[in-house]
mmCIF file of C-alpha atoms and ligand atoms in Angstrom:
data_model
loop_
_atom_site.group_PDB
_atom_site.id
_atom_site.type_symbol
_atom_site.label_atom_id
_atom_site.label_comp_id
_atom_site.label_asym_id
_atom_site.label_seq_id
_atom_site.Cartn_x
_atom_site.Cartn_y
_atom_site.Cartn_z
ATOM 1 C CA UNK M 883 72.884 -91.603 103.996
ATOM 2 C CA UNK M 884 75.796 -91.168 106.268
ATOM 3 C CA UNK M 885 75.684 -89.110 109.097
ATOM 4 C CA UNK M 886 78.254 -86.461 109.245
ATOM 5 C CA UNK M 887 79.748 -84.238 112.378
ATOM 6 C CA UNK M 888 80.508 -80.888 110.813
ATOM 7 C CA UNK M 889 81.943 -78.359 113.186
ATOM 8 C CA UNK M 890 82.366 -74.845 113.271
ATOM 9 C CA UNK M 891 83.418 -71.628 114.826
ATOM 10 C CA UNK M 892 81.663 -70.877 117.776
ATOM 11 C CA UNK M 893 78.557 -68.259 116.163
ATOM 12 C CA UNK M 894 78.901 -69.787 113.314
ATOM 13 C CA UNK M 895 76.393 -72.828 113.571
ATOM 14 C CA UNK M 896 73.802 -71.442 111.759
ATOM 15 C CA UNK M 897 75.227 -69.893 108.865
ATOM 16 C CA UNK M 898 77.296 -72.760 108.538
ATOM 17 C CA UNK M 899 73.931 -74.730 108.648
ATOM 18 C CA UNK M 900 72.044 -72.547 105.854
ATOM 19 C CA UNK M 901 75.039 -73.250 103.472
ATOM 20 C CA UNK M 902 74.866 -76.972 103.861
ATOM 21 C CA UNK M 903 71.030 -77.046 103.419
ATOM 22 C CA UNK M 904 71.306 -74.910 100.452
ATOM 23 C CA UNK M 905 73.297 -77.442 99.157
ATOM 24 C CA UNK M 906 70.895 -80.239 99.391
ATOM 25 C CA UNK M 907 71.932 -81.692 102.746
ATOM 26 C CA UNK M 908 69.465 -82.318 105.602
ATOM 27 C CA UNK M 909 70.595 -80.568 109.070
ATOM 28 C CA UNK M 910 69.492 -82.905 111.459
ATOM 29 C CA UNK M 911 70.919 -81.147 114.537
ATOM 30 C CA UNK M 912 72.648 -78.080 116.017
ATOM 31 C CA UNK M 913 74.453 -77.448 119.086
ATOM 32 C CA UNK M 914 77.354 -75.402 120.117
ATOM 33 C CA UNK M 915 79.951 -75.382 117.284
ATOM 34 C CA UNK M 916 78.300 -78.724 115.897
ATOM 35 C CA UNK M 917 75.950 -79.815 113.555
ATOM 36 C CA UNK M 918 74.614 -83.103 112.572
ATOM 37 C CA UNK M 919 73.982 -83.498 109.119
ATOM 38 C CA UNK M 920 72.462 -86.187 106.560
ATOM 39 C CA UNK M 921 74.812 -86.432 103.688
ATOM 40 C CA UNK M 922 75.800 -87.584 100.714
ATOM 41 C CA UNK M 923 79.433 -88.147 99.212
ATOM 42 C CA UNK M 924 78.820 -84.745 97.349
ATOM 43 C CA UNK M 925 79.154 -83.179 100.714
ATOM 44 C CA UNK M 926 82.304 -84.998 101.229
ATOM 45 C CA UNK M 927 83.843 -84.335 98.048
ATOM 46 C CA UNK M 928 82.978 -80.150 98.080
ATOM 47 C CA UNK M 929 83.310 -79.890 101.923
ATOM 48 C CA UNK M 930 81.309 -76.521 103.253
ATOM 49 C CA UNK M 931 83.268 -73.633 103.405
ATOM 50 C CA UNK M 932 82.342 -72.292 106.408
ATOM 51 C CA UNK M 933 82.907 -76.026 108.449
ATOM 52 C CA UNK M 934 85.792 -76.155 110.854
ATOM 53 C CA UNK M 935 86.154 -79.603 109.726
ATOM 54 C CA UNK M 936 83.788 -82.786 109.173
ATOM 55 C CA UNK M 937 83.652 -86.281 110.470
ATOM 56 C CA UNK M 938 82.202 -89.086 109.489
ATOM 57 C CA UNK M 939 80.077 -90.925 112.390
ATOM 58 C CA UNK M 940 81.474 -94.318 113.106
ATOM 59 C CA UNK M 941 79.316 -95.184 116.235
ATOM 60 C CA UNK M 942 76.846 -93.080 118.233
ATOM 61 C CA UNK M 943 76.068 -93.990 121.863
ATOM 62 C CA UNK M 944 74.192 -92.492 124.454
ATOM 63 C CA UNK M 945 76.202 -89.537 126.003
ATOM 64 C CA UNK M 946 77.377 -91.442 129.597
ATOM 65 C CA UNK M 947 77.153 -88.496 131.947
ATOM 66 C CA UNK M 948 79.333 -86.798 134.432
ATOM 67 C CA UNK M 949 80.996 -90.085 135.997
ATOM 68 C CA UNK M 950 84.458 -92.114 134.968
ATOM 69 C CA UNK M 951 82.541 -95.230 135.658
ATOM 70 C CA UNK M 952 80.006 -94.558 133.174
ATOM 71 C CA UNK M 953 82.634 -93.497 130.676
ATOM 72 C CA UNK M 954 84.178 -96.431 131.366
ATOM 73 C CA UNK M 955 81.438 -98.487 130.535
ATOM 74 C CA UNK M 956 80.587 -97.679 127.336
ATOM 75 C CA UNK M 957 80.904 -100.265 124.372
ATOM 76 C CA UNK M 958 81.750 -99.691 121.148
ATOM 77 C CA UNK M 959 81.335 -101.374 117.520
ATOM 78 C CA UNK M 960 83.459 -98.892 115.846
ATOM 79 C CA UNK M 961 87.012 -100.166 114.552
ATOM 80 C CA UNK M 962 90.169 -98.312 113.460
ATOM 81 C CA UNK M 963 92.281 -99.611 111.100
ATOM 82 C CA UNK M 964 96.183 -98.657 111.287
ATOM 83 C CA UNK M 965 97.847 -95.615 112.973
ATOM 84 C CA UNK M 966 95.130 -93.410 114.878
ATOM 85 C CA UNK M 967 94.561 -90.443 116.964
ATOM 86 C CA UNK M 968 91.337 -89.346 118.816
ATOM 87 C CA UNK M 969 90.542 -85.649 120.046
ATOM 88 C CA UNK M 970 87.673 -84.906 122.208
ATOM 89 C CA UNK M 971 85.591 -82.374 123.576
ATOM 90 C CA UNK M 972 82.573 -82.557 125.727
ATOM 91 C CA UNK M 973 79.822 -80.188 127.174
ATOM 92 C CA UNK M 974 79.107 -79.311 130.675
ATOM 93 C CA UNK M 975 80.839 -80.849 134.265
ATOM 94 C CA UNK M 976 82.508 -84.047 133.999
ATOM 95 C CA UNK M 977 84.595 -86.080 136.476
ATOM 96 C CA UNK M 978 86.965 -87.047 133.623
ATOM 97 C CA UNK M 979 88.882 -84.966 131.513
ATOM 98 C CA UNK M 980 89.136 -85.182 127.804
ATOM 99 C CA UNK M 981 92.256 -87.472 127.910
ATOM 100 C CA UNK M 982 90.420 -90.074 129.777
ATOM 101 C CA UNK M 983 87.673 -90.009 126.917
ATOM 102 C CA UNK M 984 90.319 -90.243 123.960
ATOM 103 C CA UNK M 985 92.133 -93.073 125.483
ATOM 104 C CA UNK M 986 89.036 -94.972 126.311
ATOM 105 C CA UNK M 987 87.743 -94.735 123.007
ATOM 106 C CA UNK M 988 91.314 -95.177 121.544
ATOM 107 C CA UNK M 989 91.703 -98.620 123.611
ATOM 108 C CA UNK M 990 88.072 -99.448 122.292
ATOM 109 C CA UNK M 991 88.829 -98.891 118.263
ATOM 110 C CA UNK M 992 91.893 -101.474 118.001
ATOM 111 C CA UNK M 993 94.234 -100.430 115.499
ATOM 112 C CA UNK M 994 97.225 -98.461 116.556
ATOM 113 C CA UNK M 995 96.150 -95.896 118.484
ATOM 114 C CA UNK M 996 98.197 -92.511 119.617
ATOM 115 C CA UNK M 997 97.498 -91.007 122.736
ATOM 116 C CA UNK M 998 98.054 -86.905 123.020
ATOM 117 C CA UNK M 999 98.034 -87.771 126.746
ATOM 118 C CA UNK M 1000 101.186 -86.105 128.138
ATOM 119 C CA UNK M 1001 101.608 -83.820 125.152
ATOM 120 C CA UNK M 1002 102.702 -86.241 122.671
ATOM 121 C CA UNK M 1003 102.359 -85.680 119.195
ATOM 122 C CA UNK M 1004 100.395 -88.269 116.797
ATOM 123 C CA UNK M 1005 102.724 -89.789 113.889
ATOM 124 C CA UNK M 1006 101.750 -87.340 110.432
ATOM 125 C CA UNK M 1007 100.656 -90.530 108.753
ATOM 126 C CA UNK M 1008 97.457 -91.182 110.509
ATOM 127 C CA UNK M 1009 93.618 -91.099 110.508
ATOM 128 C CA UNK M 1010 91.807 -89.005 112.750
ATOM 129 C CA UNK M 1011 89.153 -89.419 115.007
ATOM 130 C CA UNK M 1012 86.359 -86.896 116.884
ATOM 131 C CA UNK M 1013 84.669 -87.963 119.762
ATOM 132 C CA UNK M 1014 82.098 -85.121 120.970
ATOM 133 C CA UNK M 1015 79.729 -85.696 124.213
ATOM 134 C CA UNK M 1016 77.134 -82.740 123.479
ATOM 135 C CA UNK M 1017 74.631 -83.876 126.899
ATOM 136 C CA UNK M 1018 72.721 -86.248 124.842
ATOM 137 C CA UNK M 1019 74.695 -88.483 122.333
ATOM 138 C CA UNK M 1020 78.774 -89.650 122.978
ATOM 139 C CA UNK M 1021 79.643 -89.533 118.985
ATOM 140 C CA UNK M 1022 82.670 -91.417 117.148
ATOM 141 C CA UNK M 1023 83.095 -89.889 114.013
ATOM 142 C CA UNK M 1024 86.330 -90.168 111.998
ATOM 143 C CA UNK M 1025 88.230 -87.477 109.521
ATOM 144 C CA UNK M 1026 87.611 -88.610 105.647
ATOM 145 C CA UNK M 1027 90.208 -86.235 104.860
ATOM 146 C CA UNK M 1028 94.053 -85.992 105.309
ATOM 147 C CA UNK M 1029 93.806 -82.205 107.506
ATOM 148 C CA UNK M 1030 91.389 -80.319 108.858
ATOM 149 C CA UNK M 1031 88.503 -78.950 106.280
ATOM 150 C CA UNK M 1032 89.923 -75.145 107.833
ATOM 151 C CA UNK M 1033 93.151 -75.659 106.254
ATOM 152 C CA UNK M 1034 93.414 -74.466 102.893
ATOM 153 C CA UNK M 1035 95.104 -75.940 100.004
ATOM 154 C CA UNK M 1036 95.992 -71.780 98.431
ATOM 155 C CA UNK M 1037 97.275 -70.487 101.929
ATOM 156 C CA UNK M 1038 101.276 -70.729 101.675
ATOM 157 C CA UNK M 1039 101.555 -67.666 103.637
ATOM 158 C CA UNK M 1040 100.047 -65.598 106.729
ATOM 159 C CA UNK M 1041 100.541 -62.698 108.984
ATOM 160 C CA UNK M 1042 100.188 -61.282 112.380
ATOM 161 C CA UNK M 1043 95.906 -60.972 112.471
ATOM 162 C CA UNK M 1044 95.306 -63.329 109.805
ATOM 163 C CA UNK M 1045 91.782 -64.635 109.782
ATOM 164 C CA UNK M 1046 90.791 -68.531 109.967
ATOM 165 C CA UNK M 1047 89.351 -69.043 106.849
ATOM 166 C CA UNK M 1048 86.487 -69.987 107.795
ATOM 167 C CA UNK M 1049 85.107 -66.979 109.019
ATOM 168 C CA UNK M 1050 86.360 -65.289 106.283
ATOM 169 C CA UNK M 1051 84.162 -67.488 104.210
ATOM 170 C CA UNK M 1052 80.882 -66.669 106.599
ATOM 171 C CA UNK M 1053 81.990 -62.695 105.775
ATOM 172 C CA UNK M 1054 81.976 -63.234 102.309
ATOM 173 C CA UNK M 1055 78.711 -64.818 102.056
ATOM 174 C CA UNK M 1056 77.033 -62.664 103.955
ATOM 175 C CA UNK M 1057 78.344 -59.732 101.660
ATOM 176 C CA UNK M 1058 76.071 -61.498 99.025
ATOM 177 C CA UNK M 1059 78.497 -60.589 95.594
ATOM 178 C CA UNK M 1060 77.550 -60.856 92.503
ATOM 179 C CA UNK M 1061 79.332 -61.186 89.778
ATOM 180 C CA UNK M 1062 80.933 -58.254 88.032
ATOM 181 C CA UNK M 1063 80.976 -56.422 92.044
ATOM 182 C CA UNK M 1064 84.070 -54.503 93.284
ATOM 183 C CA UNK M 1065 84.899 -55.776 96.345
ATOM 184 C CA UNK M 1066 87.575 -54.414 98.531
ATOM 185 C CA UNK M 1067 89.801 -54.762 101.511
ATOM 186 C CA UNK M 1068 91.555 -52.033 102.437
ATOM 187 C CA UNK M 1069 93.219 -54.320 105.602
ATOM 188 C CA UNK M 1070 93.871 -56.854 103.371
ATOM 189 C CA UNK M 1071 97.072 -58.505 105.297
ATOM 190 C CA UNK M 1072 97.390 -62.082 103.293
ATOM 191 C CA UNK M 1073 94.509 -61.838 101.289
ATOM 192 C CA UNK M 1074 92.170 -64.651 103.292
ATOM 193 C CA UNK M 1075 88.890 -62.508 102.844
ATOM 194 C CA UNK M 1076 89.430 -61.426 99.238
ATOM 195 C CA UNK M 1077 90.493 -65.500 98.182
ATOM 196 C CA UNK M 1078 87.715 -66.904 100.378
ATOM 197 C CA UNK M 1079 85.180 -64.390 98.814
ATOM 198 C CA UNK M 1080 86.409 -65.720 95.067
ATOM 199 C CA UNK M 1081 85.896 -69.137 96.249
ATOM 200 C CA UNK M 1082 81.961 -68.441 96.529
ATOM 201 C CA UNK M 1083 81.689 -65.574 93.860
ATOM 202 C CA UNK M 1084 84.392 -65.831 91.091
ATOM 203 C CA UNK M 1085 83.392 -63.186 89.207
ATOM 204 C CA UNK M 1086 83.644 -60.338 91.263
ATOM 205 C CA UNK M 1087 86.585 -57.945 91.097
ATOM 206 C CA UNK M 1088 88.749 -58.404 94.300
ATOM 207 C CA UNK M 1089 91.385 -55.646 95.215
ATOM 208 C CA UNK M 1090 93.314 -55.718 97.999
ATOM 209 C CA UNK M 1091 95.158 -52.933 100.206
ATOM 210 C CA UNK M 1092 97.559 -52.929 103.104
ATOM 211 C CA UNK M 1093 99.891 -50.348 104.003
ATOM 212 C CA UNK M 1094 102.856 -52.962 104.814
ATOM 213 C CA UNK M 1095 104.536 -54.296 101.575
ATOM 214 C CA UNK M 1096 104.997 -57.621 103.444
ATOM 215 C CA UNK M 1097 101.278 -57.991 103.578
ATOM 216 C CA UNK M 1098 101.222 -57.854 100.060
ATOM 217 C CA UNK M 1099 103.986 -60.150 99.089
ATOM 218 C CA UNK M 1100 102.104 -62.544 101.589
ATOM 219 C CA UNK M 1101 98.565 -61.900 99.722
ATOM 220 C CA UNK M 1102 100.373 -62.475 96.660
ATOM 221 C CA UNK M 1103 101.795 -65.495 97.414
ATOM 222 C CA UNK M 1104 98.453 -66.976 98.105
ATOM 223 C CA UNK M 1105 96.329 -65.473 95.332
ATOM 224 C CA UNK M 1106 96.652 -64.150 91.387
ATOM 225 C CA UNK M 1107 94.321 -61.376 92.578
ATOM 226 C CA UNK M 1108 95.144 -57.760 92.656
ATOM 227 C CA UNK M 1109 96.926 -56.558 95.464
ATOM 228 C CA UNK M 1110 98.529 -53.249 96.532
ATOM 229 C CA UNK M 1111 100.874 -51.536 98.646
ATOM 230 C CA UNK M 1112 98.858 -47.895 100.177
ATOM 231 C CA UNK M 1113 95.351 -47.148 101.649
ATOM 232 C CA UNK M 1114 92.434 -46.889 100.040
ATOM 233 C CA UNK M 1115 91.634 -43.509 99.463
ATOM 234 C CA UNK M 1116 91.453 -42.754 96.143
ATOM 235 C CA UNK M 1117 88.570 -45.490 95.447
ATOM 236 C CA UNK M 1118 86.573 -42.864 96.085
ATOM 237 C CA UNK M 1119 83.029 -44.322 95.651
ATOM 238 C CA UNK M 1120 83.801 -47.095 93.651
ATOM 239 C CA UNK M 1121 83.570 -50.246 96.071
ATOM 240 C CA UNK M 1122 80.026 -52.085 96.297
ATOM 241 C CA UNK M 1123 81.387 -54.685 98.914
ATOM 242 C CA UNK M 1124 84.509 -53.752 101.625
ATOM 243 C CA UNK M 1125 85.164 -56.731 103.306
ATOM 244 C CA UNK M 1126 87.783 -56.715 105.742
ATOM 245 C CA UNK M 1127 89.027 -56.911 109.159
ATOM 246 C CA UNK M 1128 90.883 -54.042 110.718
ATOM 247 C CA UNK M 1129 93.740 -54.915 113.304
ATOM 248 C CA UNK M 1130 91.985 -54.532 117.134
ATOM 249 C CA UNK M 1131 93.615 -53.505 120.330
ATOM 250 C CA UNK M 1132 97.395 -51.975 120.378
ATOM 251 C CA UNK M 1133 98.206 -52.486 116.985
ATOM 252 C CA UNK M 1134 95.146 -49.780 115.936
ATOM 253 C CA UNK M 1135 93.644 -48.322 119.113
ATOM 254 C CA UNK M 1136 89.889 -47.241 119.274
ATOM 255 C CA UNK M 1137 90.728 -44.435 119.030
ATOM 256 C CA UNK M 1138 92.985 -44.369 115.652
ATOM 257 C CA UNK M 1139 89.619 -46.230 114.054
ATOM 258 C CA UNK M 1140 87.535 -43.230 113.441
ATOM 259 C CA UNK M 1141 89.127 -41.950 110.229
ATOM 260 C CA UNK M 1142 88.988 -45.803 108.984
ATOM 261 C CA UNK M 1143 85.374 -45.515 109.335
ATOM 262 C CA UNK M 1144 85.324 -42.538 107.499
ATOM 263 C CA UNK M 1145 87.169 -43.261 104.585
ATOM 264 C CA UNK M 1146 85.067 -46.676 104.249
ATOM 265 C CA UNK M 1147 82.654 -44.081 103.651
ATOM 266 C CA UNK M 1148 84.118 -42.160 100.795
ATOM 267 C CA UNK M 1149 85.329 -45.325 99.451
ATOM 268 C CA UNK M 1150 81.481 -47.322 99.339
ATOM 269 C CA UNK M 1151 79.838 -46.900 96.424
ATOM 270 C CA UNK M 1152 75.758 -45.275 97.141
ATOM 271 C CA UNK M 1153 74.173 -48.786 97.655
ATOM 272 C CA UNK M 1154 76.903 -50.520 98.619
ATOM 273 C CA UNK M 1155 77.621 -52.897 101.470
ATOM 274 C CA UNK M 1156 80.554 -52.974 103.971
ATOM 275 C CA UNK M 1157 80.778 -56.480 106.015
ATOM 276 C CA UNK M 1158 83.575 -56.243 108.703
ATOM 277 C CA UNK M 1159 85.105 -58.200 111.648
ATOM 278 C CA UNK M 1160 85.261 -55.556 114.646
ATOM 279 C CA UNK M 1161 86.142 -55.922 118.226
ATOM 280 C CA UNK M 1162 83.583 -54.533 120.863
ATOM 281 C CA UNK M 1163 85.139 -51.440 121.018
ATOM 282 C CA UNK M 1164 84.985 -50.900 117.337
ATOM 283 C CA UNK M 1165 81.659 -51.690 117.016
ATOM 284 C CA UNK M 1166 80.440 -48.662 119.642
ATOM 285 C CA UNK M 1167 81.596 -46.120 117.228
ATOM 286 C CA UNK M 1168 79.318 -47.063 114.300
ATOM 287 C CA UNK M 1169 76.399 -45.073 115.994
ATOM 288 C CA UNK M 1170 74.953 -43.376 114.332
ATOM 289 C CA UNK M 1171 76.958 -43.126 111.211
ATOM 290 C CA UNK M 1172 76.086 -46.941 110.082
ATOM 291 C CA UNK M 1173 73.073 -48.712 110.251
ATOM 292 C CA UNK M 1174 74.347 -52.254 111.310
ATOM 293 C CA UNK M 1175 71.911 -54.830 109.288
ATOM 294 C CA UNK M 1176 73.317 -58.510 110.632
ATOM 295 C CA UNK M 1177 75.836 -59.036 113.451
ATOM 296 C CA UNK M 1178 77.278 -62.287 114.259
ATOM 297 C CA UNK M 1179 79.323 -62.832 117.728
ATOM 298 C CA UNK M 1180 82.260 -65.612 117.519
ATOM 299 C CA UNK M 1181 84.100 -66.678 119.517
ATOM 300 C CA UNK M 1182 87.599 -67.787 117.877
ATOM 301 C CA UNK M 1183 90.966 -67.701 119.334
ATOM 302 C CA UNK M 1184 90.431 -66.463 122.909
ATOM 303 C CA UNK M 1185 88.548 -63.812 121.527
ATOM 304 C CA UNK M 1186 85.011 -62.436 121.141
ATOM 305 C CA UNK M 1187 85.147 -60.215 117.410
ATOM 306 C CA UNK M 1188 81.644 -59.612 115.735
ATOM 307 C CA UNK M 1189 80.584 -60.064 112.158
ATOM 308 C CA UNK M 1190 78.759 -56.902 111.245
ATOM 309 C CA UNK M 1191 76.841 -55.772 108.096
ATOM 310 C CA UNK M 1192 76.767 -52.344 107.532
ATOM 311 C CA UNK M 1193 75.612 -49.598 105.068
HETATM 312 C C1 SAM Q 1364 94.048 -58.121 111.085
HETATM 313 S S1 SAM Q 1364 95.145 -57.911 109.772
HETATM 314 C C2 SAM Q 1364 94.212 -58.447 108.391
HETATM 315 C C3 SAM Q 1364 94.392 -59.904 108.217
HETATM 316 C C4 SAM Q 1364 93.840 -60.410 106.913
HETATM 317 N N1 SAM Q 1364 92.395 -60.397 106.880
HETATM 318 C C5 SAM Q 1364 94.356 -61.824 106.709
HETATM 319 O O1 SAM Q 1364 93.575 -62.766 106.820
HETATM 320 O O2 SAM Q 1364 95.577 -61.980 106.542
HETATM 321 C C6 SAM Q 1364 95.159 -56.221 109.554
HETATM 322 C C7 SAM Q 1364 96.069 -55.712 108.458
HETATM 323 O O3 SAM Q 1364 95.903 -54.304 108.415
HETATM 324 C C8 SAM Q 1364 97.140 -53.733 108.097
HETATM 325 N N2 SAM Q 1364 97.121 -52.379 108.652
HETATM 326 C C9 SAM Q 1364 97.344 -52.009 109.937
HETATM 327 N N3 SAM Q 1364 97.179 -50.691 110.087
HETATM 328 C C10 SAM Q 1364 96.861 -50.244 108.865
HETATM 329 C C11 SAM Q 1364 96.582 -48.987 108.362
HETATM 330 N N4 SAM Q 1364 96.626 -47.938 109.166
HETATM 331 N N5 SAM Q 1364 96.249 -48.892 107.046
HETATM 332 C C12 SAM Q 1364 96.220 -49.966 106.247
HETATM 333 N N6 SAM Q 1364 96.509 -51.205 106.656
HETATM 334 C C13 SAM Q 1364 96.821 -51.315 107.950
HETATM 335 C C14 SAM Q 1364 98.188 -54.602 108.726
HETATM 336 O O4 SAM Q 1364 99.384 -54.502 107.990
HETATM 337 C C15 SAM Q 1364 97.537 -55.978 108.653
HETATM 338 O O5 SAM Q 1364 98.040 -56.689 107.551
#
């Protein structure tokens, strides 16, 4: 069984490890935005949803600790074969910097290797390696696929706020749709929740909302599903799932959020479910309207949203 990297959002990890283990795959290890996972080609060939991206180990070493010298004196049997590039990230203080680890490991692989050193970009045509020191193991895993697992092959367009799919994907499991469900997000912007959520329940009705018509021509671009131009307010009662993320900060204040909250409430059907990506400050006004049943704190992007289930 190879052993796989798979990483993920930060507050993700285990999520993202229930989904591979429900798929048959043995999680072997979990650490900050990383697991370590048994696997089999199936895993390779339908990726997780909820991964960042996935690597295939190459080598593992023992991780060689804060100084350049021990860096330095690593060995490797790993090879690379034609034009490569190696990104890597390590835990805690080190008296090297991630460029010295990607260059050492480059000059250790053979092939051709591209150094980001300095800024430079990596030719397209390329493979691409990870190399992760998480305080115990120095990992050199390599990309089986052409782009990162978090890009998606239906996203043509996005807009301002759009969410990495790969959240979205965590916010649609966790709003646990079954089939013949109404689901809707009335913040739908380009339609990554609704098109994630398909991805993992297909037979579910999906309807998306956003009050900017460029939203919609965006969604719709990505997606066959239903999209509109308006708010949701006449659904009174008729949604067993919202799933959404409302814009944070400046573009809809704190304060501006209240009547959201209370039109989610018109709009959610009597046992329905609501699973939504808040700031901080959104979350302090669901007391004591909502009961909040799961929350999940990422950090993606610079900032620090929360997953939140709510009825
Ligand atoms: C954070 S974005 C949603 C991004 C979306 N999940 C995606 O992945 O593309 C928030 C969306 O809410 C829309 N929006 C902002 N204020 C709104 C309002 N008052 N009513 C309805 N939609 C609004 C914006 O047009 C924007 O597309």
């Amino acid at each position: 069984m190879p052993l796989v990297l798979v990483r993920t959002v930060s507050g993700l990890e285990g999520l993202a490890a229930e989904e591979i283990a429900a798929a048959g795959h043995r999680v072997v290890d979990v650490s900050k935005r990383q697991l370590v996972v048994e696997a089999s080609d199936e895993l390779l060939s339908r990726p997780p949803r909820l991964a960042d991206d996935l690597f295939v180990v190459r080598d593992a070493v023992p991780d060689p600790g804060r100084t350049k010298a021990g860096l330095q004196s690593v060995a490797l049997s790993a090879q690379a074969a034609g034009p490569f590039a190696v990104s890597a990230s390590f835990v805690g203080e080190r008296n090297f910097n991630r460029y010295d680890v990607e260059d050492q490991v480059g000059a250790a692989l053979g092939g051709v290797y591209h150094s980001r050193r300095d800024g430079a970009r990596p030719p397209a045509q390329r493979s691409e390696w990870r190399v992760v020191l998480d305080g115990k193991t120095m990992w050199i895993a390599e990309r089986p696929y052409e782009a990162p697992l978090h890009r998606r092959a239906w996203r043509q367009r996005t807009v301002v706020g759009s969410l990495h799919p790969p959240v979205a994907a965590a916010m649609a499991k966790l709003a646990r749709i079954d089939a013949g469900m109404r689901v809707v997000d009335p913040f739908c912007g380009a339609g990554t929740l609704l098109v994630e959520a398909q991805a993992i329940a297909p037979d579910a009705q999906y309807l998306g909302i956003d009050r900017r018509p460029e939203a919609v021509a965006a969604a719709r671009a990505n997606s066959a599903l239903r999209f509109r131009v308006g708010d949701a307010a006449r659904l009174i009662g008729t949604a067993d799932r919202i799933l959404t993320n409302p814009p944070w900060g400046v573009r809809l204040g704190v304060g501006d959020f209240m009547p959201y909250l209370r039109a989610w409430r018109r709009v959610l059907a009597p046992d329905g479910l609501v699973v939504a990506l808040l700031s901080q400050e959104q979350t302090a006004l669901l007391s004591p309207d909502w009961t909040v049943h799961e929350a999940y704190d990422l950090s993606v992007a610079g900032q620090h949203p929360r997953i939140v289930g709510l009825d």
